[in-house]
Short mmCIF file of C-alpha atoms and ligand atoms in Angstrom, two decimals:
data_model
loop_
_atom_site.label_atom_id
_atom_site.label_comp_id
_atom_site.label_asym_id
_atom_site.label_seq_id
_atom_site.Cartn_x
_atom_site.Cartn_y
_atom_site.Cartn_z
CA MET X 25 111.30 141.22 103.77
CA THR X 26 114.81 140.00 102.96
CA ASN X 27 115.98 137.28 100.66
CA GLU X 28 116.63 135.10 103.77
CA GLU X 29 113.12 135.73 105.27
CA PHE X 30 111.45 135.18 102.13
CA TRP X 31 113.49 131.56 101.78
CA GLN X 32 112.77 130.54 105.05
CA ALA X 33 108.74 131.05 104.58
CA VAL X 34 109.19 129.55 101.39
CA LEU X 35 110.92 126.34 102.91
CA GLY X 36 108.26 126.38 105.65
CA GLU X 37 105.78 125.94 102.79
CA ILE X 38 107.82 123.35 101.04
CA GLU X 39 108.29 121.63 103.87
CA LEU X 40 104.63 120.77 103.83
CA SER X 41 104.30 118.77 101.23
CA LEU X 42 107.61 116.68 101.53
CA SER X 43 108.49 113.93 103.44
CA LYS X 44 111.03 114.87 106.07
CA ALA X 45 113.84 113.00 104.46
CA ASN X 46 113.24 114.66 101.42
CA PHE X 47 113.10 117.82 102.64
CA THR X 48 116.28 117.52 104.62
CA THR X 49 118.21 116.36 102.09
CA TRP X 50 117.46 118.74 99.21
CA PHE X 51 116.22 121.85 101.05
CA LYS X 52 118.90 121.85 103.95
CA ASN X 53 121.88 123.62 102.54
CA THR X 54 119.87 126.03 100.39
CA SER X 55 119.53 130.17 100.34
CA VAL X 56 118.20 132.38 98.11
CA PHE X 57 120.98 134.39 96.05
CA LYS X 58 119.13 136.82 94.44
CA ILE X 59 115.34 137.40 93.46
CA GLU X 60 115.39 139.51 90.27
CA GLY X 61 112.17 140.14 87.99
CA GLU X 62 110.77 136.96 87.34
CA ASP X 63 113.87 134.73 88.50
CA LEU X 64 114.60 133.31 91.56
CA VAL X 65 118.32 131.96 91.94
CA ILE X 66 119.08 129.47 94.56
CA ASN X 67 122.39 128.71 95.95
CA VAL X 68 122.84 124.84 96.01
CA PRO X 69 125.63 122.80 97.36
CA ASN X 70 126.23 120.74 94.31
CA ILE X 71 125.35 119.47 90.80
CA PHE X 72 123.45 116.61 92.28
CA ALA X 73 121.26 118.91 94.01
CA LYS X 74 121.00 121.50 91.43
CA GLU X 75 119.63 118.73 88.92
CA TRP X 76 117.41 117.40 91.47
CA LEU X 77 115.86 120.94 92.23
CA GLU X 78 115.37 121.76 88.76
CA ARG X 79 114.09 118.63 87.71
CA LYS X 80 111.53 117.38 90.44
CA TYR X 81 111.23 120.34 92.58
CA ARG X 82 110.71 123.33 90.33
CA LYS X 83 107.13 123.23 90.42
CA ILE X 84 106.94 123.01 93.98
CA ILE X 85 109.52 126.03 94.42
CA LEU X 86 107.63 127.92 91.91
CA GLU X 87 104.19 127.63 93.70
CA SER X 88 105.66 128.40 97.04
CA ALA X 89 107.50 131.54 96.25
CA ARG X 90 104.77 132.47 94.56
CA LYS X 91 102.77 132.76 97.68
CA PHE X 92 105.15 135.43 98.81
CA TYR X 93 106.60 137.00 95.26
CA PRO X 94 103.87 136.64 92.89
CA LYS X 95 106.03 137.69 89.69
CA VAL X 96 108.57 134.42 90.50
CA ASN X 97 108.31 132.61 87.19
CA LYS X 98 111.76 130.59 86.59
CA VAL X 99 113.67 128.66 89.49
CA LEU X 100 117.88 128.54 89.00
CA CYS X 101 120.25 126.81 90.79
CA LEU X 102 123.87 128.23 91.33
CA ILE X 103 126.14 125.69 92.56
CA GLY X 104 128.78 126.83 95.15
CA GLU X 105 128.09 130.07 95.90
CA ARG X 106 128.56 129.31 99.35
CA GLU X 107 130.94 126.56 99.82
CA ILE X 108 128.86 123.86 101.52
CA ASP X 109 130.84 120.30 100.77
CA LEU X 110 132.82 120.14 104.07
CA SER X 111 134.12 116.70 104.03
CA PRO X 112 137.45 116.85 101.79
CA SER X 113 137.26 114.45 98.78
CA ILE X 114 139.01 111.32 98.48
CA ASP X 115 141.58 112.81 96.18
CA SER X 116 142.45 115.32 98.47
CA ALA X 117 142.64 113.04 101.40
CA VAL X 118 145.16 110.97 99.33
CA LYS X 119 146.89 114.08 98.51
CA MET X 120 147.19 114.99 101.80
CA LYS X 121 148.84 111.73 102.87
CA ASN X 122 151.21 112.67 100.79
CA GLY X 123 153.96 110.27 101.53
CA GLN X 124 151.63 107.08 102.09
CA LYS X 125 150.18 107.73 98.49
CA LYS X 126 151.56 104.79 97.13
CA ARG X 127 150.46 102.39 99.61
CA PHE X 128 147.17 103.76 99.51
CA LEU X 129 146.42 102.89 96.20
CA ARG X 130 148.27 100.12 95.47
CA PRO X 131 146.22 96.82 96.79
CA LEU X 132 147.73 94.91 99.66
CA PRO X 133 148.88 91.45 98.41
CA GLY X 134 146.36 89.18 98.01
CA GLN X 135 144.08 91.91 98.93
CA SER X 136 143.26 93.36 94.88
CA ALA X 137 140.69 95.76 94.90
CA GLY X 138 138.54 94.32 92.86
CA GLU X 139 138.86 90.97 94.09
CA ASN X 140 135.56 89.47 95.73
CA GLY X 141 137.26 87.97 98.38
CA PHE X 142 138.42 91.54 99.86
CA SER X 143 135.49 93.56 98.95
CA ASN X 144 132.52 91.10 99.34
CA LEU X 145 130.93 92.40 96.40
CA ASN X 146 128.70 90.08 94.22
CA PHE X 147 128.70 91.19 90.56
CA ARG X 148 125.28 89.69 90.48
CA TYR X 149 123.83 93.33 91.43
CA ARG X 150 124.34 96.33 89.41
CA PHE X 151 122.89 99.15 88.33
CA GLU X 152 121.77 98.26 85.22
CA ASN X 153 119.71 95.33 86.84
CA PHE X 154 117.92 97.73 89.28
CA ILE X 155 114.48 99.19 88.18
CA VAL X 156 113.87 102.69 89.66
CA GLY X 157 110.49 103.48 90.11
CA SER X 158 108.83 106.42 92.16
CA ASN X 159 109.31 104.17 95.56
CA ASN X 160 113.25 104.10 95.04
CA GLU X 161 114.60 107.05 92.77
CA LEU X 162 115.82 109.16 95.38
CA ALA X 163 118.05 106.03 97.15
CA PHE X 164 118.77 105.12 93.32
CA ALA X 165 119.96 108.67 92.57
CA ALA X 166 122.12 109.24 95.59
CA CYS X 167 123.96 105.43 95.50
CA LYS X 168 124.53 106.49 91.50
CA SER X 169 125.98 110.08 92.31
CA ALA X 170 128.16 108.21 95.18
CA SER X 171 129.29 105.72 93.15
CA GLU X 172 130.71 108.26 90.49
CA ASN X 173 132.27 110.67 92.89
CA PRO X 174 132.98 108.84 96.29
CA GLY X 175 133.32 110.95 98.94
CA LYS X 176 132.32 113.88 97.33
CA SER X 177 128.62 114.01 96.94
CA TYR X 178 126.87 112.64 99.69
CA ASN X 179 128.41 111.33 103.05
CA PRO X 180 127.42 109.56 105.09
CA LEU X 181 124.79 108.15 102.31
CA PHE X 182 122.08 106.68 104.82
CA VAL X 183 119.47 104.34 102.39
CA TYR X 184 116.46 103.23 104.45
CA GLY X 185 113.49 101.06 104.05
CA GLY X 186 111.53 97.78 104.73
CA VAL X 187 112.87 93.90 103.98
CA GLY X 188 113.19 92.68 100.39
CA LEU X 189 112.70 96.46 98.80
CA GLY X 190 116.25 96.34 97.19
CA LYS X 191 118.74 98.07 99.96
CA THR X 192 121.28 95.19 99.45
CA HIS X 193 121.03 95.26 95.84
CA LEU X 194 121.57 99.10 95.83
CA LEU X 195 124.51 99.05 98.16
CA GLN X 196 125.94 96.25 96.44
CA SER X 197 125.80 97.54 92.72
CA THR X 198 127.23 101.06 94.17
CA GLY X 199 130.65 99.24 95.32
CA ASN X 200 130.49 97.50 92.06
CA ALA X 201 129.89 100.53 89.96
CA MET X 202 132.84 102.28 91.99
CA LEU X 203 135.31 99.37 91.74
CA GLU X 204 134.76 99.69 87.62
CA LYS X 205 135.28 103.32 87.52
CA PHE X 206 137.88 103.69 89.89
CA PRO X 207 139.57 100.33 90.48
CA HIS X 208 142.47 101.67 92.80
CA LEU X 209 139.85 102.29 95.40
CA LYS X 210 139.78 99.95 98.34
CA ILE X 211 135.90 99.31 98.80
CA ARG X 212 134.65 97.10 101.56
CA TYR X 213 130.86 95.89 101.81
CA VAL X 214 130.40 94.02 105.03
CA SER X 215 126.73 93.95 107.08
CA MET X 216 126.87 95.16 110.30
CA GLU X 217 125.95 91.51 111.73
CA ARG X 218 129.31 90.45 110.35
CA PHE X 219 130.96 93.86 111.33
CA ALA X 220 130.19 92.95 115.01
CA ASN X 221 131.07 89.24 114.89
CA GLU X 222 134.36 90.11 113.22
CA LEU X 223 134.92 92.64 116.00
CA LEU X 224 134.05 90.45 118.84
CA ASP X 225 136.41 87.82 117.50
CA ALA X 226 139.18 90.41 117.34
CA LEU X 227 138.81 91.61 120.85
CA GLN X 228 138.60 88.10 122.61
CA ASN X 229 141.95 87.59 120.37
CA SER X 230 143.27 90.72 121.16
CA ARG X 231 143.67 91.79 117.54
CA ALA X 232 140.78 94.78 117.84
CA ARG X 233 143.82 97.23 117.00
CA GLU X 234 144.09 95.53 113.83
CA PHE X 235 140.50 95.04 113.28
CA LYS X 236 140.19 98.70 113.37
CA ASN X 237 143.33 99.46 111.22
CA ASP X 238 142.03 97.22 108.31
CA TYR X 239 139.04 99.50 108.37
CA VAL X 240 140.40 103.13 108.72
CA LYS X 241 142.35 102.03 105.53
CA LEU X 242 139.55 101.76 103.04
CA ASP X 243 138.53 104.29 100.47
CA VAL X 244 134.79 103.25 100.81
CA LEU X 245 132.90 101.90 103.41
CA ILE X 246 129.48 99.99 102.62
CA ILE X 247 127.59 98.97 105.73
CA ASP X 248 124.38 97.10 105.19
CA ASP X 249 121.73 96.56 108.28
CA VAL X 250 123.25 98.96 110.50
CA GLN X 251 120.09 98.26 112.68
CA PHE X 252 122.01 95.49 114.06
CA LEU X 253 123.53 97.93 116.59
CA ALA X 254 120.38 98.67 118.22
CA LYS X 255 121.61 97.46 121.71
CA LYS X 256 125.11 96.73 121.08
CA GLU X 257 127.09 99.40 123.12
CA LYS X 258 130.48 98.08 122.70
CA THR X 259 129.70 97.67 119.03
CA GLN X 260 128.60 101.08 118.41
CA GLU X 261 131.64 102.49 120.47
CA GLU X 262 133.98 100.60 118.49
CA PHE X 263 132.16 101.53 114.89
CA PHE X 264 131.91 104.99 116.19
CA HIS X 265 135.49 105.35 115.75
CA VAL X 266 135.95 103.46 112.67
CA PHE X 267 133.01 105.50 111.29
CA GLU X 268 134.56 108.99 112.71
CA THR X 269 137.99 108.51 111.35
CA LEU X 270 136.36 107.76 107.61
CA TYR X 271 134.45 110.21 107.79
CA GLN X 272 137.16 112.84 108.75
CA LEU X 273 139.19 111.89 106.10
CA GLY X 274 136.71 112.31 103.58
CA LYS X 275 135.94 108.88 102.83
CA GLN X 276 132.89 107.54 101.62
CA VAL X 277 130.65 105.69 104.20
CA ILE X 278 127.37 104.14 102.94
CA LEU X 279 124.68 102.66 105.32
CA SER X 280 121.45 101.03 104.98
CA SER X 281 118.94 99.98 107.59
CA ASP X 282 115.38 98.65 107.85
CA ARG X 283 114.29 101.99 109.48
CA PRO X 284 115.87 105.34 109.97
CA PRO X 285 118.45 106.42 112.50
CA LYS X 286 115.87 108.01 115.29
CA SER X 287 113.65 104.69 114.98
CA ILE X 288 116.61 102.45 115.90
CA PRO X 289 116.58 102.05 119.94
CA THR X 290 119.25 102.82 122.09
CA LEU X 291 121.04 104.24 118.72
CA GLU X 292 124.16 106.84 120.72
CA ASP X 293 123.26 110.37 119.96
CA ARG X 294 126.31 110.91 118.38
CA LEU X 295 125.89 108.06 115.81
CA ARG X 296 122.32 109.16 115.04
CA SER X 297 123.45 112.57 114.43
CA ARG X 298 126.25 111.53 112.10
CA PHE X 299 123.71 109.54 110.47
CA GLU X 300 121.41 111.73 109.75
CA GLY X 301 123.90 114.49 108.99
CA GLY X 302 124.44 113.30 105.57
CA MET X 303 122.07 112.22 103.45
CA MET X 304 119.00 110.21 104.08
CA ALA X 305 117.13 108.16 101.03
CA ASP X 306 113.89 105.79 102.05
CA ILE X 307 112.89 103.15 99.63
CA ILE X 308 109.15 102.33 100.29
CA LYS X 309 107.15 99.76 98.39
CA PRO X 310 107.01 99.75 94.65
CA ASP X 311 103.63 100.40 92.76
CA ILE X 312 102.13 98.36 90.25
CA GLU X 313 104.37 99.56 87.60
CA THR X 314 107.46 99.13 89.28
CA ARG X 315 106.79 95.49 90.23
CA LEU X 316 105.78 94.87 86.69
CA ALA X 317 109.25 96.23 85.32
CA ILE X 318 110.76 94.12 87.97
CA ALA X 319 108.97 91.22 87.02
CA ARG X 320 109.81 91.47 83.47
CA LYS X 321 113.52 91.91 83.90
CA LYS X 322 113.42 89.03 86.30
CA LEU X 323 111.94 87.25 83.55
CA ALA X 324 114.30 88.33 80.88
CA GLU X 325 117.55 87.70 82.87
CA LYS X 326 115.82 83.88 83.12
CA ARG X 327 115.12 83.65 79.84
CA PHE X 328 111.90 82.52 80.36
CA ARG X 329 108.33 83.65 79.14
CA LEU X 330 105.25 84.05 80.67
CA ASP X 331 102.00 85.15 79.13
CA ASP X 332 101.11 88.70 79.89
CA ASP X 333 97.86 87.64 82.06
CA ILE X 334 100.45 85.40 84.39
CA VAL X 335 102.85 88.25 84.96
CA GLU X 336 100.08 90.86 85.50
CA TYR X 337 98.02 88.40 88.15
CA LEU X 338 101.67 88.04 89.82
CA VAL X 339 102.40 91.58 90.07
CA GLU X 340 98.53 92.71 91.01
CA ASN X 341 99.21 90.58 93.98
CA ILE X 342 102.01 90.41 95.60
CA TYR X 343 102.63 93.68 96.42
CA HIS X 344 104.57 93.67 99.86
CA ASN X 345 108.15 93.46 98.42
CA VAL X 346 110.36 92.41 95.79
CA ARG X 347 111.79 89.34 97.52
CA GLU X 348 108.32 87.84 97.71
CA LEU X 349 107.62 88.57 93.93
CA GLU X 350 111.07 87.12 93.06
CA GLY X 351 110.13 84.13 95.32
CA ALA X 352 107.24 83.13 93.14
CA LEU X 353 108.53 83.74 89.75
CA ASN X 354 111.31 81.69 90.41
CA LYS X 355 109.06 79.06 91.73
CA VAL X 356 106.93 78.96 88.61
CA ILE X 357 110.26 79.09 86.61
CA ALA X 358 111.89 76.34 88.24
CA THR X 359 108.54 74.19 88.00
CA PHE X 360 108.14 74.66 84.28
CA GLN X 361 111.61 75.29 82.85
CA LEU X 362 112.45 71.85 82.75
CA LYS X 363 108.86 70.37 81.69
CA ASN X 364 109.59 72.91 78.47
CA VAL X 365 105.44 74.00 78.65
CA ASN X 366 104.10 77.10 79.35
CA PRO X 367 102.20 77.45 82.32
CA SER X 368 98.61 78.30 82.46
CA LEU X 369 96.91 81.15 84.70
CA ASP X 370 95.40 78.29 86.65
CA GLU X 371 98.37 76.17 87.56
CA VAL X 372 100.32 79.68 88.47
CA LYS X 373 97.65 81.05 90.96
CA LYS X 374 97.20 77.33 92.65
CA MET X 375 101.33 77.25 92.87
CA THR X 376 101.50 80.89 94.23
CA ASN X 377 98.53 80.80 96.58
CA ASP X 378 100.43 80.56 99.74
CA LEU X 379 102.52 83.76 98.41
CA ILE X 380 99.63 85.87 97.09
CA SER X 381 99.66 88.92 99.62
CA THR X 382 95.85 88.76 100.23
CA ASN X 383 95.91 85.79 101.75
CA ARG X 384 98.71 86.57 104.24
CA GLU X 385 97.03 89.47 105.53
CA LYS X 386 93.61 87.35 105.85
CA ALA X 387 95.51 84.73 107.87
CA LEU X 388 96.94 87.58 109.79
CA GLU X 389 96.10 86.52 113.28
CA PRO X 390 95.68 89.53 116.49
CA LYS X 391 99.40 87.62 117.79
CA CYS X 392 101.44 88.66 115.28
CA ILE X 393 100.67 92.40 115.73
CA ILE X 394 101.03 92.12 119.11
CA ASP X 395 104.37 90.34 119.00
CA ALA X 396 105.35 93.06 116.35
CA VAL X 397 104.47 96.00 118.60
CA ALA X 398 106.05 94.31 121.79
CA ASP X 399 108.64 93.58 120.03
CA PHE X 400 109.20 97.16 118.49
CA PHE X 401 108.90 98.60 122.06
CA GLU X 402 110.83 96.40 123.70
CA ILE X 403 108.24 95.34 126.32
CA ASP X 404 106.58 91.60 127.32
CA LYS X 405 103.88 91.16 124.96
CA LYS X 406 102.09 89.67 127.85
CA GLU X 407 102.14 93.12 129.25
CA ILE X 408 100.01 94.45 126.20
CA THR X 409 97.43 92.16 127.30
CA SER X 410 97.83 92.66 131.17
CA ARG X 411 95.46 94.76 132.96
CA SER X 412 98.49 97.22 133.88
CA ARG X 413 97.77 100.85 133.11
CA LYS X 414 101.70 101.99 133.23
CA ARG X 415 102.43 104.75 130.97
CA LYS X 416 105.18 102.49 128.89
CA LEU X 417 102.09 100.13 127.86
CA VAL X 418 99.61 102.65 127.28
CA LYS X 419 100.42 103.78 123.94
CA PRO X 420 101.65 100.34 122.81
CA ARG X 421 98.67 98.77 123.36
CA GLN X 422 96.48 101.78 121.42
CA ILE X 423 99.16 100.94 118.41
CA ALA X 424 98.28 97.30 118.33
CA ILE X 425 94.52 98.10 118.91
CA TYR X 426 94.61 100.36 115.85
CA LEU X 427 96.71 97.76 113.75
CA MET X 428 94.36 95.49 114.26
CA ARG X 429 91.64 97.23 113.32
CA GLN X 430 93.43 98.33 110.03
CA HIS X 431 95.29 94.92 109.25
CA THR X 432 92.48 92.43 110.22
CA LYS X 433 88.40 91.84 109.62
CA LEU X 434 88.00 91.87 113.54
CA SER X 435 85.14 93.70 115.37
CA PHE X 436 85.66 96.36 117.95
CA PRO X 437 84.64 94.10 120.13
CA GLU X 438 86.70 91.20 118.96
CA ILE X 439 89.85 93.31 119.27
CA GLY X 440 88.88 93.92 123.09
CA GLU X 441 89.00 90.23 123.22
CA ALA X 442 92.24 89.96 121.67
CA VAL X 443 94.08 92.55 123.99
CA GLY X 444 93.22 91.08 127.00
CA GLY X 445 89.29 91.18 127.46
CA ARG X 446 89.02 95.03 127.27
CA ASP X 447 85.29 96.98 127.11
CA HIS X 448 84.82 97.88 122.98
CA SER X 449 84.36 101.50 124.13
CA THR X 450 88.15 101.30 125.22
CA VAL X 451 89.19 99.63 122.19
CA ILE X 452 87.22 102.79 120.04
CA TYR X 453 88.84 105.62 121.96
CA ALA X 454 92.56 103.77 121.62
CA HIS X 455 91.81 103.33 117.99
CA ASP X 456 90.53 107.04 117.16
CA ARG X 457 93.38 108.12 119.62
CA ILE X 458 95.98 106.47 117.45
CA GLU X 459 94.26 108.05 114.21
CA GLN X 460 94.58 111.48 115.75
CA ASP X 461 97.81 111.51 116.63
CA LEU X 462 98.90 110.47 113.31
CA LEU X 463 97.75 113.59 111.77
CA ASP X 464 100.55 115.18 113.15
CA ASN X 465 102.86 112.96 114.34
CA ASN X 466 105.80 112.10 111.75
CA LEU X 467 107.64 110.19 114.26
CA LEU X 468 104.50 107.98 115.25
CA ARG X 469 103.65 107.52 111.64
CA ASP X 470 107.22 106.03 111.02
CA HIS X 471 106.78 103.58 113.70
CA LEU X 472 103.80 102.48 112.94
CA LYS X 473 105.34 101.90 109.19
CA PHE X 474 108.13 99.91 110.71
CA ILE X 475 105.77 97.57 112.98
CA GLN X 476 103.81 96.94 109.86
CA GLU X 477 106.71 95.34 107.90
CA LYS X 478 107.44 93.29 110.61
CA PHE X 479 103.89 91.47 110.19
CA VAL X 480 102.52 92.35 106.80
CA GLY X 481 103.01 89.86 104.45
CA TYR X 482 105.03 87.55 106.77
P1 ADP U 503 116.32 94.04 101.23
O1 ADP U 503 118.05 94.39 101.29
O2 ADP U 503 116.00 95.83 100.94
O3 ADP U 503 115.90 93.24 101.81
P2 ADP U 503 116.97 93.03 98.84
O4 ADP U 503 118.55 94.41 97.99
O5 ADP U 503 117.93 91.91 98.98
O6 ADP U 503 116.38 93.66 99.62
O7 ADP U 503 116.44 92.65 97.53
C1 ADP U 503 115.32 91.41 97.60
C2 ADP U 503 115.23 90.72 96.21
O8 ADP U 503 114.69 91.92 95.50
C3 ADP U 503 117.13 90.84 95.32
O9 ADP U 503 117.03 89.73 94.77
C4 ADP U 503 116.77 92.30 94.55
O10 ADP U 503 118.01 92.09 93.43
C5 ADP U 503 115.56 92.36 94.42
N1 ADP U 503 115.02 93.73 93.78
C6 ADP U 503 114.64 94.61 94.60
N2 ADP U 503 114.40 96.01 94.29
C7 ADP U 503 114.45 95.66 92.91
C8 ADP U 503 114.39 96.32 91.88
N3 ADP U 503 113.98 97.94 92.23
N4 ADP U 503 115.26 96.32 90.84
C9 ADP U 503 115.54 94.71 90.42
N5 ADP U 503 115.40 93.94 91.48
C10 ADP U 503 114.77 94.65 92.63
MG1 MG U 504 119.59 93.23 102.59
#
């Protein structure tokens, strides 16, 4: 077995136990440098990958490698044996544009780089007040690294995850940290919605060229909620040119989305493959320890004390996203801060009743599930409950059935009723079908995750 064949086999093993995003991110650009005695030496593209592989994936690499080469006992990473970082750095881009260097670095009048108005950054969002847990550590590490080496670590960086899980916080923190470290950089944070509206405005006033010029002069572009691009062809087209120019110059682009690129409907292939070609990092729901740490941090920031049993009650029962947890805390604080008394657990229970996750789930109507499914597949919700057996309806219907079984207390016959009076055996078949598909269909799993975000907790 050559080193190459050996590594392919090892990667095959590793791939089985990691999410696709993690696997692609960390293992895509690796190869074996040598195997000698007990040592396995891997080539990795940069220091960031080295730290991550040695720290987080050492065990899994060892275990997988031993299946083919039992003697291996040590994993070492070597940086840059094969230079993979294709994007020129910001420094070199600046140098390349020799004569323009000064203009490039000096903020334009009225646009001091650190000025809120131009960068759109909100200083409230900082890495220091972001709690890192297993749900977001990959995204956090990637953003941190991007902030320390703009354009040099992973480009583009694509952060995705459901609502209220901290994407905006992370992106903004990244911009703020960059500005502190590199005050001369021209950084801009903008939501895709705002970008699209401003573009539209520019197009209508024949200022499209100026508009784009403003963007391609940036050193760092941070775009929040790119899922807004879905089905907006013209915006995609223009955005692609901005993106491509910055990317070719080695400028850092950071994007966020509520779903992975492949799940953004009608996203052009060239944009999708660009997004997927960089670093993708997902954020999922925080576990209870992380929620506890977040709640404590927020209380400390607001200088408000709550008894432990109350904080525990809240983090145990509000688990869908951080925004809701924060909402509950704010509600309690606002009510009791003025009165200057400590609330009792009972009072808090009463006042946050409508925010408790299980209460929301219990109240979940099949209609909400149908709406979310129809919305995702871009079909009319009436079609899901119709008699039609068109192919494009069958899968969404099966998914709606499956989700109803997972998220409501309805029996199979009741579910049948909810999807247009279908027989309970049809319902059971549909349910089992999805359950079966989920075993080996990652895309389906992503789709379900995304659809669930739409209705769970709202
Ligand atoms: P998203 O953009 O993913 O919808 P946000 O970044 O707006 O979510 O986060 C919602 C709220 O929760 C914000 O107030 C943010 O500060 C807070 N938040 C989310 N995740 C964390 C975290 N890990 N640590 C501290 N605060 C967090
Ligand atoms: Mg956001």
